[in-house]
Amino acid sequence: MRILFVLFILASGVIQTFSQPIRIHFMGGFANYGGDIQQKSITLKQANGVITAGATINLGNKFAIRSDYSFAHLGADDLLNNNPKTVNRNLNFRTIIKELNLMAEYTLYDLAEKKLSPYVFAGVSGFYFAPYTHTATGAKIYLGPQGTEGQGLSQYPDKQMYKKIQFALPFGGGLKYALSDDVHLGFELGFRKLFTDYLDDVSTTYADETFLLNGRGQTAVDLAFRGDELKINPQPYPAAGTQRGNIKKDYYYFGQLRIGFRMNWFDNGNRNARKVSCPAKV
């Protein structure tokens, strides 16, 4: 996370050299994820919200360096899936995502000449997550320390506790509309390629119930499998080694409306050099 701050500060220095404008932007929209509990690739089902604030440093009429800070909610519930095996597992989670990124952004058309243009972006980010759930009695429990798949137990040396701060690769694209030279509107869809499969606390296989009970306690056992909580056709705890999740890495994505403002005081007093009339029609 500190590296991203340092890179953004260095990029801010570049702007003073090239006398190019800085734009700040604010975004908001939906956030969702793909993984073991949300099994559709892209969907609004079980979506939550995200808000973002950021800035772009223009290095030309089309290319910019961009940094955003996003605050999002993610979550999903097995009971809202269609697969009977998934429903019988009866797991659920929620988490807050706090993300800081540094990206390159390329706009296909110069918005000083055309009102509308597609754009793409890609870069690197660091994010914080901490999946949690509520017990049958309503108590809020963070899942990471529970080691629900036997992480950290001597019987499972290949299963390690996962870290709450991870790196990701953000990428995506959208459309920008120049309301004026100073104000841009837009919409974008951005994906995050993750390097963890524990965004939802589900990844590999069930730990032995006795090992988990002795090593982590009854709460860990209760949250590792919740099919016994079903009112209709409750299920017993699965045999050790039974598949609990898909080992493919999780991912999350944002769909956001965007409004950006040009910060004129960063133009080194050379406002007229970039001043243009309202963009011509496409």
mmCIF file of C-alpha atoms in Angstrom:
data_model
loop_
_atom_site.group_PDB
_atom_site.id
_atom_site.type_symbol
_atom_site.label_atom_id
_atom_site.label_comp_id
_atom_site.label_asym_id
_atom_site.label_seq_id
_atom_site.Cartn_x
_atom_site.Cartn_y
_atom_site.Cartn_z
ATOM 1 C CA MET A 1 0.000 0.000 0.000
ATOM 2 C CA ARG A 2 2.867 2.425 0.800
ATOM 3 C CA ILE A 3 4.416 1.693 -2.585
ATOM 4 C CA LEU A 4 1.231 2.855 -4.313
ATOM 5 C CA PHE A 5 1.283 6.116 -2.344
ATOM 6 C CA VAL A 6 4.923 6.721 -3.270
ATOM 7 C CA LEU A 7 4.243 6.030 -6.941
ATOM 8 C CA PHE A 8 1.298 8.407 -6.944
ATOM 9 C CA ILE A 9 3.406 11.167 -5.356
ATOM 10 C CA LEU A 10 6.116 10.640 -7.985
ATOM 11 C CA ALA A 11 3.508 10.772 -10.731
ATOM 12 C CA SER A 12 2.192 14.034 -9.262
ATOM 13 C CA GLY A 13 5.664 15.499 -9.730
ATOM 14 C CA VAL A 14 5.591 14.610 -13.408
ATOM 15 C CA ILE A 15 2.618 16.895 -13.910
ATOM 16 C CA GLN A 16 4.615 19.931 -12.874
ATOM 17 C CA THR A 17 7.195 19.144 -15.539
ATOM 18 C CA PHE A 18 4.810 18.648 -18.440
ATOM 19 C CA SER A 19 2.287 21.335 -17.386
ATOM 20 C CA GLN A 20 -0.615 18.967 -17.955
ATOM 21 C CA PRO A 21 -3.901 19.134 -16.026
ATOM 22 C CA ILE A 22 -5.017 17.001 -13.124
ATOM 23 C CA ARG A 23 -8.623 15.812 -12.980
ATOM 24 C CA ILE A 24 -10.335 14.484 -9.909
ATOM 25 C CA HIS A 25 -13.257 12.110 -10.220
ATOM 26 C CA PHE A 26 -15.921 10.548 -8.063
ATOM 27 C CA MET A 27 -17.722 7.305 -8.840
ATOM 28 C CA GLY A 28 -20.454 5.133 -7.421
ATOM 29 C CA GLY A 29 -22.349 2.045 -8.430
ATOM 30 C CA PHE A 30 -22.532 -1.695 -7.844
ATOM 31 C CA ALA A 31 -19.939 -4.167 -6.592
ATOM 32 C CA ASN A 32 -20.035 -7.935 -6.940
ATOM 33 C CA TYR A 33 -17.695 -10.907 -6.971
ATOM 34 C CA GLY A 34 -17.260 -14.294 -8.578
ATOM 35 C CA GLY A 35 -16.332 -17.282 -6.452
ATOM 36 C CA ASP A 36 -17.648 -20.286 -4.587
ATOM 37 C CA ILE A 37 -20.778 -18.685 -3.162
ATOM 38 C CA GLN A 38 -21.556 -16.364 -6.102
ATOM 39 C CA GLN A 39 -21.216 -18.707 -9.058
ATOM 40 C CA LYS A 40 -22.393 -16.458 -11.911
ATOM 41 C CA SER A 41 -19.572 -14.777 -13.831
ATOM 42 C CA ILE A 42 -21.135 -11.308 -14.106
ATOM 43 C CA THR A 43 -24.454 -10.516 -12.472
ATOM 44 C CA LEU A 44 -26.345 -7.958 -10.441
ATOM 45 C CA LYS A 45 -27.766 -10.746 -8.277
ATOM 46 C CA GLN A 46 -26.485 -10.332 -4.697
ATOM 47 C CA ALA A 47 -24.676 -7.127 -5.765
ATOM 48 C CA ASN A 48 -23.797 -4.459 -3.217
ATOM 49 C CA GLY A 49 -22.517 -0.893 -3.439
ATOM 50 C CA VAL A 50 -19.187 0.847 -4.059
ATOM 51 C CA ILE A 51 -17.993 4.448 -3.905
ATOM 52 C CA THR A 52 -14.702 5.719 -5.323
ATOM 53 C CA ALA A 53 -12.632 8.895 -5.312
ATOM 54 C CA GLY A 54 -9.580 9.366 -7.491
ATOM 55 C CA ALA A 55 -7.476 11.517 -9.754
ATOM 56 C CA THR A 56 -5.880 11.337 -13.181
ATOM 57 C CA ILE A 57 -2.702 13.067 -14.267
ATOM 58 C CA ASN A 58 -2.805 13.707 -18.002
ATOM 59 C CA LEU A 59 0.426 12.948 -19.816
ATOM 60 C CA GLY A 60 -1.140 13.866 -23.149
ATOM 61 C CA ASN A 61 -4.555 14.265 -24.735
ATOM 62 C CA LYS A 62 -5.274 10.520 -24.533
ATOM 63 C CA PHE A 63 -2.952 8.965 -21.950
ATOM 64 C CA ALA A 64 -3.141 9.462 -18.179
ATOM 65 C CA ILE A 65 -1.856 8.034 -14.915
ATOM 66 C CA ARG A 66 -4.705 7.342 -12.517
ATOM 67 C CA SER A 67 -5.112 6.462 -8.845
ATOM 68 C CA ASP A 68 -8.358 5.568 -7.035
ATOM 69 C CA TYR A 69 -9.458 4.712 -3.538
ATOM 70 C CA SER A 70 -12.586 2.531 -3.401
ATOM 71 C CA PHE A 71 -14.798 1.445 -0.528
ATOM 72 C CA ALA A 72 -17.133 -1.440 -1.342
ATOM 73 C CA HIS A 73 -19.331 -4.111 0.195
ATOM 74 C CA LEU A 74 -19.364 -7.683 -1.107
ATOM 75 C CA GLY A 75 -21.343 -10.693 0.014
ATOM 76 C CA ALA A 76 -23.240 -13.787 -1.066
ATOM 77 C CA ASP A 77 -25.380 -16.600 0.317
ATOM 78 C CA ASP A 78 -25.554 -20.261 -0.747
ATOM 79 C CA LEU A 79 -29.326 -20.226 -0.285
ATOM 80 C CA LEU A 80 -29.636 -17.867 -3.261
ATOM 81 C CA ASN A 81 -27.937 -20.320 -5.649
ATOM 82 C CA ASN A 82 -29.656 -22.927 -7.800
ATOM 83 C CA ASN A 83 -27.315 -25.884 -7.229
ATOM 84 C CA PRO A 84 -28.811 -28.206 -4.530
ATOM 85 C CA LYS A 85 -25.334 -29.174 -3.262
ATOM 86 C CA THR A 86 -24.456 -25.522 -2.813
ATOM 87 C CA VAL A 87 -27.743 -24.784 -1.060
ATOM 88 C CA ASN A 88 -27.193 -27.721 1.302
ATOM 89 C CA ARG A 89 -23.767 -26.333 2.222
ATOM 90 C CA ASN A 90 -25.590 -23.209 3.499
ATOM 91 C CA LEU A 91 -22.559 -20.916 3.734
ATOM 92 C CA ASN A 92 -22.631 -17.138 3.469
ATOM 93 C CA PHE A 93 -20.273 -14.218 3.926
ATOM 94 C CA ARG A 94 -19.942 -10.461 3.790
ATOM 95 C CA THR A 95 -16.860 -8.269 3.617
ATOM 96 C CA ILE A 96 -15.803 -4.668 3.237
ATOM 97 C CA ILE A 97 -13.291 -3.986 0.470
ATOM 98 C CA LYS A 98 -10.857 -1.082 0.821
ATOM 99 C CA GLU A 99 -8.779 -0.699 -2.319
ATOM 100 C CA LEU A 100 -6.035 1.688 -3.437
ATOM 101 C CA ASN A 101 -4.787 1.382 -7.003
ATOM 102 C CA LEU A 102 -2.380 2.916 -9.516
ATOM 103 C CA MET A 103 -3.276 2.494 -13.183
ATOM 104 C CA ALA A 104 -2.649 3.695 -16.716
ATOM 105 C CA GLU A 105 -5.691 4.983 -18.597
ATOM 106 C CA TYR A 106 -5.986 5.424 -22.366
ATOM 107 C CA THR A 107 -8.834 7.336 -24.026
ATOM 108 C CA LEU A 108 -9.367 6.407 -27.669
ATOM 109 C CA TYR A 109 -10.431 9.872 -28.883
ATOM 110 C CA ASP A 110 -9.271 13.294 -27.746
ATOM 111 C CA LEU A 111 -12.211 14.713 -25.794
ATOM 112 C CA ALA A 112 -11.170 18.216 -26.825
ATOM 113 C CA GLU A 113 -12.272 17.205 -30.327
ATOM 114 C CA LYS A 114 -15.096 14.701 -29.724
ATOM 115 C CA LYS A 115 -17.698 14.560 -27.021
ATOM 116 C CA LEU A 116 -17.790 10.780 -26.593
ATOM 117 C CA SER A 117 -14.965 8.260 -26.375
ATOM 118 C CA PRO A 118 -14.342 4.743 -25.048
ATOM 119 C CA TYR A 119 -11.392 4.246 -22.706
ATOM 120 C CA VAL A 120 -9.482 1.389 -21.094
ATOM 121 C CA PHE A 121 -7.376 1.087 -17.969
ATOM 122 C CA ALA A 122 -5.095 -1.409 -16.215
ATOM 123 C CA GLY A 123 -2.660 -1.400 -13.339
ATOM 124 C CA VAL A 124 -1.972 -2.729 -9.855
ATOM 125 C CA SER A 125 -3.820 -2.410 -6.563
ATOM 126 C CA GLY A 126 -3.687 -3.354 -2.933
ATOM 127 C CA PHE A 127 -6.885 -4.203 -1.088
ATOM 128 C CA TYR A 128 -8.080 -5.114 2.372
ATOM 129 C CA PHE A 129 -10.797 -7.675 3.059
ATOM 130 C CA ALA A 130 -12.037 -9.544 6.120
ATOM 131 C CA PRO A 131 -14.918 -11.962 5.442
ATOM 132 C CA TYR A 132 -17.435 -12.409 8.225
ATOM 133 C CA THR A 133 -20.761 -14.068 8.877
ATOM 134 C CA HIS A 134 -23.385 -14.253 11.607
ATOM 135 C CA THR A 135 -24.019 -17.357 13.669
ATOM 136 C CA ALA A 136 -27.428 -18.913 14.106
ATOM 137 C CA THR A 137 -27.797 -16.790 17.261
ATOM 138 C CA GLY A 138 -26.865 -13.573 15.406
ATOM 139 C CA ALA A 139 -23.280 -13.111 16.607
ATOM 140 C CA LYS A 140 -20.902 -11.524 14.093
ATOM 141 C CA ILE A 141 -17.828 -13.725 13.522
ATOM 142 C CA TYR A 142 -14.810 -12.957 11.310
ATOM 143 C CA LEU A 143 -14.024 -16.103 9.363
ATOM 144 C CA GLY A 144 -10.287 -15.755 8.734
ATOM 145 C CA PRO A 145 -9.136 -16.462 12.321
ATOM 146 C CA GLN A 146 -11.457 -19.495 12.487
ATOM 147 C CA GLY A 147 -9.425 -21.449 9.934
ATOM 148 C CA THR A 148 -12.608 -23.123 8.690
ATOM 149 C CA GLU A 149 -10.757 -25.424 6.261
ATOM 150 C CA GLY A 150 -8.059 -26.380 8.757
ATOM 151 C CA GLN A 151 -5.652 -23.582 7.884
ATOM 152 C CA GLY A 152 -2.791 -23.404 10.350
ATOM 153 C CA LEU A 153 -3.397 -26.837 11.877
ATOM 154 C CA SER A 154 -0.471 -29.255 12.042
ATOM 155 C CA GLN A 155 -2.579 -31.907 10.292
ATOM 156 C CA TYR A 156 -2.810 -29.654 7.213
ATOM 157 C CA PRO A 157 0.656 -28.164 6.616
ATOM 158 C CA ASP A 158 -0.313 -27.216 3.038
ATOM 159 C CA LYS A 159 -3.153 -24.983 4.254
ATOM 160 C CA GLN A 160 -1.955 -21.598 5.475
ATOM 161 C CA MET A 161 -3.895 -18.775 7.131
ATOM 162 C CA TYR A 162 -4.715 -16.131 4.539
ATOM 163 C CA LYS A 163 -3.708 -12.477 4.820
ATOM 164 C CA LYS A 164 -6.283 -9.694 4.909
ATOM 165 C CA ILE A 165 -4.196 -7.408 2.676
ATOM 166 C CA GLN A 166 -3.602 -8.699 -0.860
ATOM 167 C CA PHE A 167 -2.506 -7.452 -4.262
ATOM 168 C CA ALA A 168 -4.708 -7.489 -7.346
ATOM 169 C CA LEU A 169 -4.569 -6.525 -11.011
ATOM 170 C CA PRO A 170 -7.366 -4.093 -11.923
ATOM 171 C CA PHE A 171 -8.416 -3.685 -15.549
ATOM 172 C CA GLY A 172 -11.472 -2.622 -17.502
ATOM 173 C CA GLY A 173 -12.994 0.042 -19.677
ATOM 174 C CA GLY A 174 -15.845 2.438 -20.168
ATOM 175 C CA LEU A 175 -17.229 5.465 -21.965
ATOM 176 C CA LYS A 176 -16.538 9.137 -21.293
ATOM 177 C CA TYR A 177 -18.702 12.087 -22.321
ATOM 178 C CA ALA A 178 -17.293 15.630 -22.318
ATOM 179 C CA LEU A 179 -19.968 17.851 -20.883
ATOM 180 C CA SER A 180 -17.364 20.619 -21.209
ATOM 181 C CA ASP A 181 -13.586 20.867 -21.184
ATOM 182 C CA ASP A 182 -13.718 20.936 -17.391
ATOM 183 C CA VAL A 183 -16.404 18.323 -16.669
ATOM 184 C CA HIS A 184 -16.470 14.743 -17.944
ATOM 185 C CA LEU A 185 -19.184 12.151 -17.300
ATOM 186 C CA GLY A 186 -18.883 8.416 -17.819
ATOM 187 C CA PHE A 187 -19.574 4.825 -16.922
ATOM 188 C CA GLU A 188 -17.020 2.052 -16.452
ATOM 189 C CA LEU A 189 -16.817 -1.638 -15.648
ATOM 190 C CA GLY A 190 -13.661 -2.702 -13.818
ATOM 191 C CA PHE A 191 -12.468 -6.179 -12.860
ATOM 192 C CA ARG A 192 -9.913 -7.272 -10.286
ATOM 193 C CA LYS A 193 -7.811 -10.364 -10.873
ATOM 194 C CA LEU A 194 -6.993 -11.743 -7.427
ATOM 195 C CA PHE A 195 -4.274 -14.025 -6.142
ATOM 196 C CA THR A 196 -6.355 -15.468 -3.307
ATOM 197 C CA ASP A 197 -9.253 -17.917 -3.307
ATOM 198 C CA TYR A 198 -10.386 -16.923 0.177
ATOM 199 C CA LEU A 199 -12.290 -13.721 -0.563
ATOM 200 C CA ASP A 200 -15.409 -15.673 0.529
ATOM 201 C CA ASP A 201 -13.503 -17.935 2.986
ATOM 202 C CA VAL A 202 -14.200 -20.973 0.768
ATOM 203 C CA SER A 203 -11.504 -22.693 -1.278
ATOM 204 C CA THR A 204 -10.528 -26.354 -0.977
ATOM 205 C CA THR A 205 -11.759 -29.276 1.153
ATOM 206 C CA TYR A 206 -13.424 -29.900 4.499
ATOM 207 C CA ALA A 207 -11.122 -30.452 7.416
ATOM 208 C CA ASP A 208 -11.675 -33.431 9.676
ATOM 209 C CA GLU A 209 -14.380 -32.404 12.143
ATOM 210 C CA THR A 210 -12.476 -33.714 15.171
ATOM 211 C CA PHE A 211 -9.207 -32.043 14.137
ATOM 212 C CA LEU A 212 -11.025 -28.769 13.585
ATOM 213 C CA LEU A 213 -12.894 -29.024 16.882
ATOM 214 C CA ASN A 214 -9.731 -29.742 18.863
ATOM 215 C CA GLY A 215 -7.636 -27.163 17.045
ATOM 216 C CA ARG A 216 -10.063 -24.280 16.529
ATOM 217 C CA GLY A 217 -13.131 -24.936 18.649
ATOM 218 C CA GLN A 218 -16.844 -25.489 18.148
ATOM 219 C CA THR A 219 -17.464 -22.153 16.392
ATOM 220 C CA ALA A 220 -15.043 -23.071 13.611
ATOM 221 C CA VAL A 221 -16.845 -26.401 13.124
ATOM 222 C CA ASP A 222 -20.228 -24.681 13.096
ATOM 223 C CA LEU A 223 -19.119 -22.204 10.406
ATOM 224 C CA ALA A 224 -17.156 -24.656 8.261
ATOM 225 C CA PHE A 225 -20.410 -26.373 7.286
ATOM 226 C CA ARG A 226 -23.866 -24.994 7.995
ATOM 227 C CA GLY A 227 -26.073 -27.566 6.327
ATOM 228 C CA ASP A 228 -27.126 -28.768 9.770
ATOM 229 C CA GLU A 229 -28.889 -25.404 10.280
ATOM 230 C CA LEU A 230 -31.345 -26.027 7.452
ATOM 231 C CA LYS A 231 -34.938 -26.288 8.632
ATOM 232 C CA ILE A 232 -35.781 -28.674 5.798
ATOM 233 C CA ASN A 233 -33.535 -31.698 5.230
ATOM 234 C CA PRO A 234 -30.602 -30.721 7.498
ATOM 235 C CA GLN A 235 -27.270 -32.239 6.477
ATOM 236 C CA PRO A 236 -24.497 -33.897 8.536
ATOM 237 C CA TYR A 237 -20.927 -32.566 8.564
ATOM 238 C CA PRO A 238 -19.143 -33.908 5.421
ATOM 239 C CA ALA A 239 -16.352 -36.453 5.557
ATOM 240 C CA ALA A 240 -12.815 -35.104 5.796
ATOM 241 C CA GLY A 241 -11.380 -34.306 2.378
ATOM 242 C CA THR A 242 -14.766 -33.750 0.725
ATOM 243 C CA GLN A 243 -14.679 -30.849 -1.715
ATOM 244 C CA ARG A 244 -15.834 -27.657 -0.030
ATOM 245 C CA GLY A 245 -15.044 -25.149 -2.781
ATOM 246 C CA ASN A 246 -13.502 -24.570 -6.183
ATOM 247 C CA ILE A 247 -9.764 -23.877 -6.087
ATOM 248 C CA LYS A 248 -10.045 -21.279 -8.876
ATOM 249 C CA LYS A 249 -9.102 -17.802 -7.670
ATOM 250 C CA ASP A 250 -11.920 -15.433 -6.743
ATOM 251 C CA TYR A 251 -12.407 -12.029 -8.387
ATOM 252 C CA TYR A 252 -14.508 -8.937 -7.869
ATOM 253 C CA TYR A 253 -15.748 -6.169 -10.114
ATOM 254 C CA PHE A 254 -17.290 -2.693 -10.023
ATOM 255 C CA GLY A 255 -19.776 -1.011 -12.355
ATOM 256 C CA GLN A 256 -19.737 2.720 -11.677
ATOM 257 C CA LEU A 257 -20.997 6.060 -12.920
ATOM 258 C CA ARG A 258 -18.191 8.621 -13.072
ATOM 259 C CA ILE A 259 -17.988 12.402 -12.920
ATOM 260 C CA GLY A 260 -14.626 14.140 -13.312
ATOM 261 C CA PHE A 261 -13.509 17.736 -12.824
ATOM 262 C CA ARG A 262 -10.440 19.466 -14.208
ATOM 263 C CA MET A 263 -8.338 21.125 -11.496
ATOM 264 C CA ASN A 264 -7.233 24.316 -13.248
ATOM 265 C CA TRP A 265 -4.837 25.488 -10.571
ATOM 266 C CA PHE A 266 -2.461 22.617 -11.460
ATOM 267 C CA ASP A 267 -1.929 23.986 -14.972
ATOM 268 C CA ASN A 268 1.057 26.139 -13.902
ATOM 269 C CA GLY A 269 -0.736 29.305 -14.937
ATOM 270 C CA ASN A 270 -0.921 28.099 -18.535
ATOM 271 C CA ARG A 271 -4.697 27.702 -18.618
ATOM 272 C CA ASN A 272 -5.034 29.122 -22.150
ATOM 273 C CA ALA A 273 -2.728 26.453 -23.538
ATOM 274 C CA ARG A 274 -5.367 23.825 -22.838
ATOM 275 C CA LYS A 275 -8.528 25.914 -23.065
ATOM 276 C CA VAL A 276 -10.822 24.741 -25.799
ATOM 277 C CA SER A 277 -14.406 25.358 -26.710
ATOM 278 C CA CYS A 278 -17.093 22.776 -26.177
ATOM 279 C CA PRO A 279 -16.130 19.603 -28.069
ATOM 280 C CA ALA A 280 -17.474 19.152 -31.554
ATOM 281 C CA LYS A 281 -20.188 16.598 -32.155
ATOM 282 C CA VAL A 282 -19.064 13.062 -32.954
#
